[in-house]
Coordinates of C-alpha atoms (C1' of nucleotides) in Angstrom, one line a residue:
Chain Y
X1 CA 28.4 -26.9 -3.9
X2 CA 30.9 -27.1 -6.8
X3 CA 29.7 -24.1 -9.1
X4 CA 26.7 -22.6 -10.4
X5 CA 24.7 -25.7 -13.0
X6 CA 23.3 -24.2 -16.1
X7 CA 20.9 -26.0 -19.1
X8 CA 21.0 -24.4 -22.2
X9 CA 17.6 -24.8 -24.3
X10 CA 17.9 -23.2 -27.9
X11 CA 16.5 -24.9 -31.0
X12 CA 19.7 -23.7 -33.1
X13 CA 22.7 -25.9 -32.3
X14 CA 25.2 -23.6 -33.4
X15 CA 23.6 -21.0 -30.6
X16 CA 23.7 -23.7 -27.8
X17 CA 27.5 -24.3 -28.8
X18 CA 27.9 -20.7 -28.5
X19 CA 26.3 -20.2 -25.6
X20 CA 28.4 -23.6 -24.1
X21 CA 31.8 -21.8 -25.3
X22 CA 30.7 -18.5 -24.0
X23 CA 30.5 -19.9 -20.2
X24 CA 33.3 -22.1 -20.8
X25 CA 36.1 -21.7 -18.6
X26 CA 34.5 -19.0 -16.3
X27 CA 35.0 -20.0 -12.6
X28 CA 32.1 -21.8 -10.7
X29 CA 29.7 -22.1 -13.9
X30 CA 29.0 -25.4 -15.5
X31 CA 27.1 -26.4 -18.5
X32 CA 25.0 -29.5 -17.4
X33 CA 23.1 -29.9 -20.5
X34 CA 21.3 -28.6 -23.4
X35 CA 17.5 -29.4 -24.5
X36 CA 16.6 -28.6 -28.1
X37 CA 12.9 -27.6 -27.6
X38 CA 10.9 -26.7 -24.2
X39 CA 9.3 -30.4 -23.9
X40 CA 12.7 -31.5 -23.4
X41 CA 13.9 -28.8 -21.7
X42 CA 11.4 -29.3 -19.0
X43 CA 12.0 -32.9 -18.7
X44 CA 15.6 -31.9 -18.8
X45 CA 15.3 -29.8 -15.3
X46 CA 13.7 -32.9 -13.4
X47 CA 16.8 -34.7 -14.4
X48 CA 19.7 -32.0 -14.5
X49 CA 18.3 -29.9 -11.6
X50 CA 20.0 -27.0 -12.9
X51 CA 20.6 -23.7 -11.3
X52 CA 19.9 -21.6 -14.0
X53 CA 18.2 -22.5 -17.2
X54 CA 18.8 -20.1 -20.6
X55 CA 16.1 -20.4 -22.4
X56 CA 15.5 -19.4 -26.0
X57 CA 11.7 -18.1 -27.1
X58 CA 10.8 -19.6 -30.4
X59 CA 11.2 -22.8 -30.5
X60 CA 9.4 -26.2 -32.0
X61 CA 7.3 -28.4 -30.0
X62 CA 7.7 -26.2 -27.0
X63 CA 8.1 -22.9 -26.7
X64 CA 10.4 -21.1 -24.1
X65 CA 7.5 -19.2 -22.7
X66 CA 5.7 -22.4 -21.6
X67 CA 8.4 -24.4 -21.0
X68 CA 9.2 -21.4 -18.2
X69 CA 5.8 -21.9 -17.1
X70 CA 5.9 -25.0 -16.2
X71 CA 9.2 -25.1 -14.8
X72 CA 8.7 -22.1 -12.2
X73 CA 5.3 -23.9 -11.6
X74 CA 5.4 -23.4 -7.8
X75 CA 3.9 -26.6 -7.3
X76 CA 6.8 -28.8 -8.0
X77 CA 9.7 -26.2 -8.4
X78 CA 13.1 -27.1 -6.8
X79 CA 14.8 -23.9 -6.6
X80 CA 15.7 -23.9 -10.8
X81 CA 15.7 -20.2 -12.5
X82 CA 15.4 -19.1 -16.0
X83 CA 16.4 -16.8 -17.6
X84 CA 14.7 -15.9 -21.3
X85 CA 17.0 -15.2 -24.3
X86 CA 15.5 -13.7 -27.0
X87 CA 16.2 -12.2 -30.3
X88 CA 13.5 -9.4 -29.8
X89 CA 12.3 -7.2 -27.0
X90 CA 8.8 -6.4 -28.2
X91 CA 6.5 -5.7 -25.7
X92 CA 4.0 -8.2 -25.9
X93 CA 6.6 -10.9 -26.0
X94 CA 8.4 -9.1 -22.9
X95 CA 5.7 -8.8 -20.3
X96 CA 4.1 -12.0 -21.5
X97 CA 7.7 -13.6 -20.6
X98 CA 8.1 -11.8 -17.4
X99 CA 4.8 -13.1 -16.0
X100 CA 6.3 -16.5 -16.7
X101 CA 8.4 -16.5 -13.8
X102 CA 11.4 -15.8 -15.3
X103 CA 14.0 -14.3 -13.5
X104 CA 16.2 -12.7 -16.0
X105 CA 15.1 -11.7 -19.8
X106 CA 18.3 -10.6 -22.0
X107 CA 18.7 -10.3 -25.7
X108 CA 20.5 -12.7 -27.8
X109 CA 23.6 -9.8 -28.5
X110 CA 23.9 -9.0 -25.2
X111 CA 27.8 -8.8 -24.4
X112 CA 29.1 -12.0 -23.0
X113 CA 30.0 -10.1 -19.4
X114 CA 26.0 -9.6 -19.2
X115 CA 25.6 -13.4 -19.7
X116 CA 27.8 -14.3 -17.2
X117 CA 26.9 -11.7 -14.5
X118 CA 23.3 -12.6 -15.2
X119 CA 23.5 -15.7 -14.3
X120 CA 25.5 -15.3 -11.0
X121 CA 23.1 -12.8 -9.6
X122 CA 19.6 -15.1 -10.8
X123 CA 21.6 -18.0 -9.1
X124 CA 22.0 -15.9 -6.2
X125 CA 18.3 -15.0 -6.1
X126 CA 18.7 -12.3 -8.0
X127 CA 16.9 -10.8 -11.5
X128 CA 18.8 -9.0 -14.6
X129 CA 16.7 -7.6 -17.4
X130 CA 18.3 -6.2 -20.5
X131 CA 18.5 -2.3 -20.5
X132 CA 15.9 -2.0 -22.8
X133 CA 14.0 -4.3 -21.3
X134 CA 14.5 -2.6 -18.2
X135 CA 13.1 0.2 -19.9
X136 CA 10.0 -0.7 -20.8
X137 CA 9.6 -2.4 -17.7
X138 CA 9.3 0.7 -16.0
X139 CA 7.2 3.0 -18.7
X140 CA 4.9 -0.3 -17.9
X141 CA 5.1 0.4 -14.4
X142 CA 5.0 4.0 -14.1
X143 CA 1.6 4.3 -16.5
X144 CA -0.4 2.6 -13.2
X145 CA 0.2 4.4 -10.1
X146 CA -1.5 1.1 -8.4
X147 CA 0.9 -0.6 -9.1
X148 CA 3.3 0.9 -6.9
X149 CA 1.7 0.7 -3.7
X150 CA 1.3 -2.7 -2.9
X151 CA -0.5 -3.8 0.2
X152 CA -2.6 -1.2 1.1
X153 CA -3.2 -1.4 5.4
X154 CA -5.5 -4.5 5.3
X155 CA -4.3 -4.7 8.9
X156 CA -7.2 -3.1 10.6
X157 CA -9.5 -6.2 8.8
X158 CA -10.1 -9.0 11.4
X159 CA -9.3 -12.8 10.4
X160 CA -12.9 -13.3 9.0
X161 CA -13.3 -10.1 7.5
X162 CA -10.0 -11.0 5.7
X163 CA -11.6 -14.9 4.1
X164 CA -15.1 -12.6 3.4
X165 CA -12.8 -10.0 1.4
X166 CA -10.9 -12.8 -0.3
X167 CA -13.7 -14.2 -1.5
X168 CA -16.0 -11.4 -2.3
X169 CA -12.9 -10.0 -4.7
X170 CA -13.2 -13.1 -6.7
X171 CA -16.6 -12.5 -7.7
X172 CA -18.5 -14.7 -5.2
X173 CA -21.9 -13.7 -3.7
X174 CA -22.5 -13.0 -0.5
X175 CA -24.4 -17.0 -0.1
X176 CA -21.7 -18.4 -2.0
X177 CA -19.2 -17.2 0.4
X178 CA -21.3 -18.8 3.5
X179 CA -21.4 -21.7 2.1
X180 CA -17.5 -22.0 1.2
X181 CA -16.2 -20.4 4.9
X182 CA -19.6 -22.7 6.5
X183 CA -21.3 -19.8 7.8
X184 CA -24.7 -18.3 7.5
X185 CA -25.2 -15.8 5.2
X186 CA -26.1 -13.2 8.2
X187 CA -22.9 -13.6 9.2
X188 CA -21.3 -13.0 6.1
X189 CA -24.0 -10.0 5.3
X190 CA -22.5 -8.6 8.6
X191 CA -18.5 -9.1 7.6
X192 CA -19.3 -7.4 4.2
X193 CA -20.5 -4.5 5.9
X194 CA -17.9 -4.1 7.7
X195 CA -15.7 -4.4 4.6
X196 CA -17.2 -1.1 3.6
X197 CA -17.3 0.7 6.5
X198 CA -13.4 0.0 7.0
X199 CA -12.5 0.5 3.4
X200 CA -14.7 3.2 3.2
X201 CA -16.8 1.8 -0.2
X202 CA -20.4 1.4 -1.1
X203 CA -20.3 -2.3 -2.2
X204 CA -18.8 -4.9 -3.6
X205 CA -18.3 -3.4 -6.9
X206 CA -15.7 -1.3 -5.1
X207 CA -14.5 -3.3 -3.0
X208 CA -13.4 -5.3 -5.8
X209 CA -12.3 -2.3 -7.4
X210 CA -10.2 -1.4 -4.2
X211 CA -7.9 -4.7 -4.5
X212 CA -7.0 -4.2 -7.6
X213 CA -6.0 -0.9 -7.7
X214 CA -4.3 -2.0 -4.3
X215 CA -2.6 -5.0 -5.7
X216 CA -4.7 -6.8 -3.4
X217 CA -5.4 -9.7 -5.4
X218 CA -4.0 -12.9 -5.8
X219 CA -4.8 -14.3 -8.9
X220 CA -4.5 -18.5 -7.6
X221 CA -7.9 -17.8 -5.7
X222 CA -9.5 -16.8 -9.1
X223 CA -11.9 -18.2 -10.6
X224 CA -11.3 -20.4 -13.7
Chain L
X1 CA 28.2 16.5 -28.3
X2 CA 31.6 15.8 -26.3
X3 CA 30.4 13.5 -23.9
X4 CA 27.6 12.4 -21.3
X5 CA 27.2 15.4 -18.9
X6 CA 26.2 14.2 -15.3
X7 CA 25.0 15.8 -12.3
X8 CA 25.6 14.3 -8.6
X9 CA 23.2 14.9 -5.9
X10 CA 24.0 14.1 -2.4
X11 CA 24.0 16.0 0.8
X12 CA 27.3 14.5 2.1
X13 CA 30.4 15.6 1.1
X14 CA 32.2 12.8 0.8
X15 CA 29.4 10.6 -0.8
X16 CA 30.0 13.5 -3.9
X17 CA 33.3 13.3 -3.9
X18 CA 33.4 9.5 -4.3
X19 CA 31.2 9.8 -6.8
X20 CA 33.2 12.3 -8.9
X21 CA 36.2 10.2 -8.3
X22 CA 34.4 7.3 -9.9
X23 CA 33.7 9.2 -12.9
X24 CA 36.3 11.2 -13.0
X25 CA 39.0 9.8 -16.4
X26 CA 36.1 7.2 -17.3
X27 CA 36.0 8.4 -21.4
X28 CA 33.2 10.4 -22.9
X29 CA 31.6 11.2 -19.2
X30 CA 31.9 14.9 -17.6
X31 CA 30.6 15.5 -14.1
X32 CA 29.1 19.0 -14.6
X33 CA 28.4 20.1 -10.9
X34 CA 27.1 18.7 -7.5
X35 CA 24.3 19.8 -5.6
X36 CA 23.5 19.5 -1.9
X37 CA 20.2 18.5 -1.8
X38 CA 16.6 18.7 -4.5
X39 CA 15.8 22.1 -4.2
X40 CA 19.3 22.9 -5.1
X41 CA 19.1 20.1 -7.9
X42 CA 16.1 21.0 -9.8
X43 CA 17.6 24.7 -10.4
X44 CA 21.2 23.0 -11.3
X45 CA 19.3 20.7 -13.9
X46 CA 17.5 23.8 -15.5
X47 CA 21.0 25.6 -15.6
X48 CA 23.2 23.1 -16.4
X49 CA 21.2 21.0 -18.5
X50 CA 23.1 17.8 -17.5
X51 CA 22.2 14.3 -19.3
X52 CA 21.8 11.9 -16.5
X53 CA 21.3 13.1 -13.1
X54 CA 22.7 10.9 -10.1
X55 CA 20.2 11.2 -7.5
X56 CA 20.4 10.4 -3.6
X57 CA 17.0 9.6 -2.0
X58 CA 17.3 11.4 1.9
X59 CA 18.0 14.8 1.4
X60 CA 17.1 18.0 3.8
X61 CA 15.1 20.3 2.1
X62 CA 13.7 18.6 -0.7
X63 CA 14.0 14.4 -1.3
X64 CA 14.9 12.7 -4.2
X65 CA 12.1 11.3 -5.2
X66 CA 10.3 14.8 -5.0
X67 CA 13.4 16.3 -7.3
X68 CA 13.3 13.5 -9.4
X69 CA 9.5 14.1 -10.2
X70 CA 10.4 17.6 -11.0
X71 CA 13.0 17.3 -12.9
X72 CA 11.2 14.4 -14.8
X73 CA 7.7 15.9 -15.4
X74 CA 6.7 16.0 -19.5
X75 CA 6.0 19.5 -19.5
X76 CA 9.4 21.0 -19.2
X77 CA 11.8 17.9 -19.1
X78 CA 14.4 18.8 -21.4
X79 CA 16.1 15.4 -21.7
X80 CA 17.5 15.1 -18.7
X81 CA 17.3 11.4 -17.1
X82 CA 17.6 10.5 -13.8
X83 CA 19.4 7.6 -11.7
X84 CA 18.3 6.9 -8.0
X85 CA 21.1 6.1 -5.9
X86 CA 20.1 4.8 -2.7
X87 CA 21.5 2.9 0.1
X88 CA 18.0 0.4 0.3
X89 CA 16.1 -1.4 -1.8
X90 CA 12.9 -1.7 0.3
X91 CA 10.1 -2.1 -1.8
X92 CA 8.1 1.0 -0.6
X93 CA 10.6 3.3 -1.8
X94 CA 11.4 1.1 -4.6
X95 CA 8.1 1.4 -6.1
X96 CA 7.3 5.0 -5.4
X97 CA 10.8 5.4 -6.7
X98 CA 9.9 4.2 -10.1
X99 CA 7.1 5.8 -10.7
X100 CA 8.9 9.1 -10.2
X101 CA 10.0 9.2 -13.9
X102 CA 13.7 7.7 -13.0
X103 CA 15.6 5.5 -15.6
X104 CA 17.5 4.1 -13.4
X105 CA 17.8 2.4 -9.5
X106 CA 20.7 1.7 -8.0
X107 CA 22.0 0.7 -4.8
X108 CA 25.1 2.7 -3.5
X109 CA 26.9 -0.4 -3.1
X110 CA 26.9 -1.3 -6.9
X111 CA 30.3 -1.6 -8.5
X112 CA 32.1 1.0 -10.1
X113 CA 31.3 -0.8 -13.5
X114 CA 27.9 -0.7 -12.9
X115 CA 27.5 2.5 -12.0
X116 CA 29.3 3.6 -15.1
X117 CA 27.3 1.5 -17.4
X118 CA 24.1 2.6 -15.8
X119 CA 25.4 6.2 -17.0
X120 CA 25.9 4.8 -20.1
X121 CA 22.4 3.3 -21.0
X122 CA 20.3 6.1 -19.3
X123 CA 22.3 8.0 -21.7
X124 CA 21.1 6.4 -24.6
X125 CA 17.8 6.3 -23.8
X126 CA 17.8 3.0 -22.1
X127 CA 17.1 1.7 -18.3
X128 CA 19.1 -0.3 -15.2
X129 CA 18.1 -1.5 -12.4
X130 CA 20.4 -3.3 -9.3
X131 CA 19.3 -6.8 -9.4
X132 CA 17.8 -7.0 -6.1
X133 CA 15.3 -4.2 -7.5
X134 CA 14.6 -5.7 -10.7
X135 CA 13.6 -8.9 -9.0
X136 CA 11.1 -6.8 -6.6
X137 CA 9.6 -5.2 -9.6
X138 CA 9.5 -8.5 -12.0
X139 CA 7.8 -10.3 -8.8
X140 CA 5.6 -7.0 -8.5
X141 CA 4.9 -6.9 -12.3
X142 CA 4.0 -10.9 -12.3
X143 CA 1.7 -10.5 -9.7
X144 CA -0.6 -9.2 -12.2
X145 CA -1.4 -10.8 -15.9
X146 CA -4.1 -7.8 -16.4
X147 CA -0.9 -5.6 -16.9
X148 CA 0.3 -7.9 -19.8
X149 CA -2.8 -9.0 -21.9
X150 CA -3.8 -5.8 -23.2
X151 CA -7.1 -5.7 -24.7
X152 CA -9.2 -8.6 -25.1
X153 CA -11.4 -8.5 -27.6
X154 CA -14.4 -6.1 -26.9
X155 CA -14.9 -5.8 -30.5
X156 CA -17.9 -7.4 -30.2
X157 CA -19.3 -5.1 -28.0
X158 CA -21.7 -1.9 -29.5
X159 CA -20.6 1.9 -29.3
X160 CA -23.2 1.8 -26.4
X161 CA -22.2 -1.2 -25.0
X162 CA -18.4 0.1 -24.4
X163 CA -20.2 3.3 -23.1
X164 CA -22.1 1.5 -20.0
X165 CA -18.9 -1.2 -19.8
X166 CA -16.6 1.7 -19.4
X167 CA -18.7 3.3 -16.7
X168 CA -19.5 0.3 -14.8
X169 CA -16.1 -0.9 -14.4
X170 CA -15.5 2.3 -12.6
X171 CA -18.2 1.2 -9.9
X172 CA -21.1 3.1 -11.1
X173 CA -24.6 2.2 -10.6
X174 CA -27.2 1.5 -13.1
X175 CA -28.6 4.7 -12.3
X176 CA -25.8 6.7 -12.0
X177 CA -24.8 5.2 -15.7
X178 CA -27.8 6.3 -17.2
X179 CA -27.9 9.9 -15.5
X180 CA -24.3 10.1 -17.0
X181 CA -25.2 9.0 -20.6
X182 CA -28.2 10.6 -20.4
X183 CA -30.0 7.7 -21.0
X184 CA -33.3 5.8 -19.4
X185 CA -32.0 3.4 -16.3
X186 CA -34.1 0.2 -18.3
X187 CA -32.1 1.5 -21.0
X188 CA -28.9 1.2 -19.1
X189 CA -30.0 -2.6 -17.6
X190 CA -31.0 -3.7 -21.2
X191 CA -27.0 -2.8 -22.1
X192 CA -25.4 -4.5 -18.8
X193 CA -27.8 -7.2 -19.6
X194 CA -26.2 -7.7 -23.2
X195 CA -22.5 -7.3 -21.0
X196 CA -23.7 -10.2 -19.2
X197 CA -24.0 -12.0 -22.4
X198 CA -21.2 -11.2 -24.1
X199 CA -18.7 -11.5 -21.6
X200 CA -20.1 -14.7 -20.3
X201 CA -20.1 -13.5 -16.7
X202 CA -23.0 -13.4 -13.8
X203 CA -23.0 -9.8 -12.8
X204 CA -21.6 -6.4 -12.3
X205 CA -18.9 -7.5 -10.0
X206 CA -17.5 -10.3 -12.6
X207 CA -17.5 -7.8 -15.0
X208 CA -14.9 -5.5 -13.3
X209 CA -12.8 -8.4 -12.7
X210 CA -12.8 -9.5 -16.0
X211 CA -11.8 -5.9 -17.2
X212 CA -9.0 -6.3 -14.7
X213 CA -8.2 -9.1 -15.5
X214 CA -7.6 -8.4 -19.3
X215 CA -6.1 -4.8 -18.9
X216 CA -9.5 -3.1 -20.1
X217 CA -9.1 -0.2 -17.0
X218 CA -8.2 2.8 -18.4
X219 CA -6.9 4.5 -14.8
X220 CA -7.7 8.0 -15.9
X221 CA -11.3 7.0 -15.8
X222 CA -11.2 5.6 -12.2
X223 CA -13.3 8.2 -9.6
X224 CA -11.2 9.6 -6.7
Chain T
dG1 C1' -39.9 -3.8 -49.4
dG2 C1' -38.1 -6.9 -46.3
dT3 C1' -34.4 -8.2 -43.0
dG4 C1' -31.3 -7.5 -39.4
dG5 C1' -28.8 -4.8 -36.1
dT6 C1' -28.7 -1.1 -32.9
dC7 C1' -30.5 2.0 -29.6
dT8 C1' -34.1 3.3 -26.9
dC9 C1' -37.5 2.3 -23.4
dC10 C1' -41.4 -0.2 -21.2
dC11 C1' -43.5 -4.0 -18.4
dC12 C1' -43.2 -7.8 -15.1
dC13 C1' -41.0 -10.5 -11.3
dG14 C1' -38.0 -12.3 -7.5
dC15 C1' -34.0 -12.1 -5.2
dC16 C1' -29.9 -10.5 -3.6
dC17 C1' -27.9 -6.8 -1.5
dG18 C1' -27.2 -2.4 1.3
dG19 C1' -28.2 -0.6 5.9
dG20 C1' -29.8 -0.5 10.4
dG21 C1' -30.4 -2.5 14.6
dG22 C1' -29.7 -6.1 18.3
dA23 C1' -28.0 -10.3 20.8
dG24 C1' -25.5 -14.2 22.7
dA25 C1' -20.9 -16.5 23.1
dC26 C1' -16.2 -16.6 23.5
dC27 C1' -11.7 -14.8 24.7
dA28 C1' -8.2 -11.7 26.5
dC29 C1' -6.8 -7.9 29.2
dG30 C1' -6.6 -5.5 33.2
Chain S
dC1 C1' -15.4 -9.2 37.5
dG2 C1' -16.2 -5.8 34.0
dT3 C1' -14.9 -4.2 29.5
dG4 C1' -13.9 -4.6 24.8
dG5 C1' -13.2 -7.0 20.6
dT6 C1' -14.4 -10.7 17.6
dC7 C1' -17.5 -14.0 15.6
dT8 C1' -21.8 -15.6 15.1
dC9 C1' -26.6 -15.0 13.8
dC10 C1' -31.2 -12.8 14.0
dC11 C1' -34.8 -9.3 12.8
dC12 C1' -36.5 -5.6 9.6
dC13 C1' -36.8 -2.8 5.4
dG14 C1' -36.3 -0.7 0.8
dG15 C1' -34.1 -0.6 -3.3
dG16 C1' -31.0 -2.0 -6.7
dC17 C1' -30.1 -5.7 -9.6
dG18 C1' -30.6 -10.0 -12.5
dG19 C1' -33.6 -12.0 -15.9
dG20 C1' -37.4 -12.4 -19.1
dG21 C1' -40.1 -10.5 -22.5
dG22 C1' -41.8 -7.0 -25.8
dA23 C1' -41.9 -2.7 -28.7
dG24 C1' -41.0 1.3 -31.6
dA25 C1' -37.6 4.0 -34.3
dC26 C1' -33.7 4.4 -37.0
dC27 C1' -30.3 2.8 -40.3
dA28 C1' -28.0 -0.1 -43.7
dC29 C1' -28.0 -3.7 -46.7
dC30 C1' -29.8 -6.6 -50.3

DNA sequence: GGTGGTCTCCCCCGCCCGGGGGAGACCACG
DNA sequence: CGTGGTCTCCCCCGGGCGGGGGAGACCACC
């Protein structure tokens, strides 16, 4: 491996030469590309199979914020990392981004040693957020307490238990849930009250209620 | 103002005196005093009213975190921020970490550079993270779009609607809802009923995870 | 005065759910 | 071989809930 790939995506040409010029030169980073919009861009990272994509926010066609989206898309992701580059670090437009799957979210005047550092620690695996980013990543964090504890002892669940829970979080009744795991609806009548007794709940309301607040819940196995 | 006043809290020696030496002819920073361990810490910040605080987490007598949740609590925080330095970044303390009230997390084998420029942005106001924590917390944060997409809109919803939706989301009962509003329990029903309708779900249990799912919980309101 | 919306409460019904118990089968551990 | 745990399913029961309809009272608007 001869260096660290990067595609630049910004709409403004006169950014992506800057941005070219800024990494230009600096040992073990090189420019494969640059995409104008996020339809290209993403088409772009099939090609290029970049390390580390900078992607610009506003854009025609295809925004950055999608165009992240679908690049991080587990499904068919190759190991490619963005990072967002934006001119403004409101908070919608912040934790919208970071849910993305963005691994780095810096503003546009962000001293050139942040750029480069940025990207050698999200090629490494790594994630680099603007200070003030940073910031209000944490007041975000900090306001739910539930947040923090992640993984509350599920241990003491059995296997079953554990596909009844899964289910019953995602809204399903109790027959739903026999049907789906193949089971009759005693038996899942049974698991659920075990559910309560171990998470020490009165029903499913709470259960459901328990997971989230436990950051039990993996959103894929929701419900469109 | 003739410079960022900081306050180092370790309880070994040498980890203090490294640290002073690292700050020690950087411009516009003055290392104030040292303390041993939190208990020690939380009377120095009172007294010495340092700007940024540099906080170890394993300490005899009183921990970090515990100091750091002192020294940061609204009702007599006097401006003083706070940076954990730490030798992990496992994600338990990580988390609990953040929600402390700390500006900052770093890992004790973070660069001179970074350490200073952590100083620097907690000092203005802003926030750092070592990169291996702000992935955790991005990964964390993503985990859950409820935290980003604040407030669907429940505009359509009645006074009384929002009364019974607040309450149910909690896990209340339809009984328990009405004894709380003072109300009739078929007057409660007739409300969820209308819920049911609006919010184009089944029943009580879609209902909480579509508040959760659009950052409608309001934590303060959650039972014990 | 009529119309529409909200809030309140009533009736009915059927079903799903909470809760209690028990039982047979399998497997692992000692 | 017994014991314990898990998984499966059964029975029973009562009550809460989902779903439908209707009705009276208040208020605002036209």
């Amino acid at each position: 491996m001869d260096g660290i790939r990067i595609l630049i995506v910004d709409d403004q040409p006169l950014v992506r030469r800057g941005l070219r010029s800024v990494f230009e030169g600096l040992p073990g980073i090189v420019t494969v590309g640059e995409s104008p919009d996020g339809l290209d861009a993403v088409r772009d990272v099939r090609r290029l199979r970049p390390d580390v994509v900078l992607m610009d926010v506003n854009m025609p066609r295809m925004d950055g914020l999608e165009a992240t989206r679908r690049i991080c898309a587990p499904e068919r992701n190759n190991g490619t990392r963005v990072i967002i580059l934006t001119m403004y670090d409101r908070d919608e437009h912040v934790f919208e981004a970071l849910r993305t799957g963005a691994s780095g979210f810096l503003l546009k005047d962000s001293p050139t040693s942040t750029l480069e550092q940025a990207v050698r620690e999200v090629a490494a695996g790594e994630a680099l957020l603007s200070p003030s980013v940073t910031r209000r990543l944490i007041g975000e964090f900090a306001r739910r307490p539930s947040l923090s504890t992640p993984g509350a002892d599920l241990g003491h669940l059995t296997d079953r238990e554990l596909d009844v829970f899964r289910l019953l979080v995602c809204g399903h009744s109790n027959q739903e849930i026999a049907r789906m795991l193949v089971l009759g609806e005693s038996t899942v009548k049974s698991h659920v009250q075990h559910l309560y007794q171990k998470l020490g709940v009165r029903d499913r309301v709470q259960v459901v209620i328990y997971a989230y607040e436990n950051g039990l819940i993996d959103r894929r196995l929701l419900p469109a």
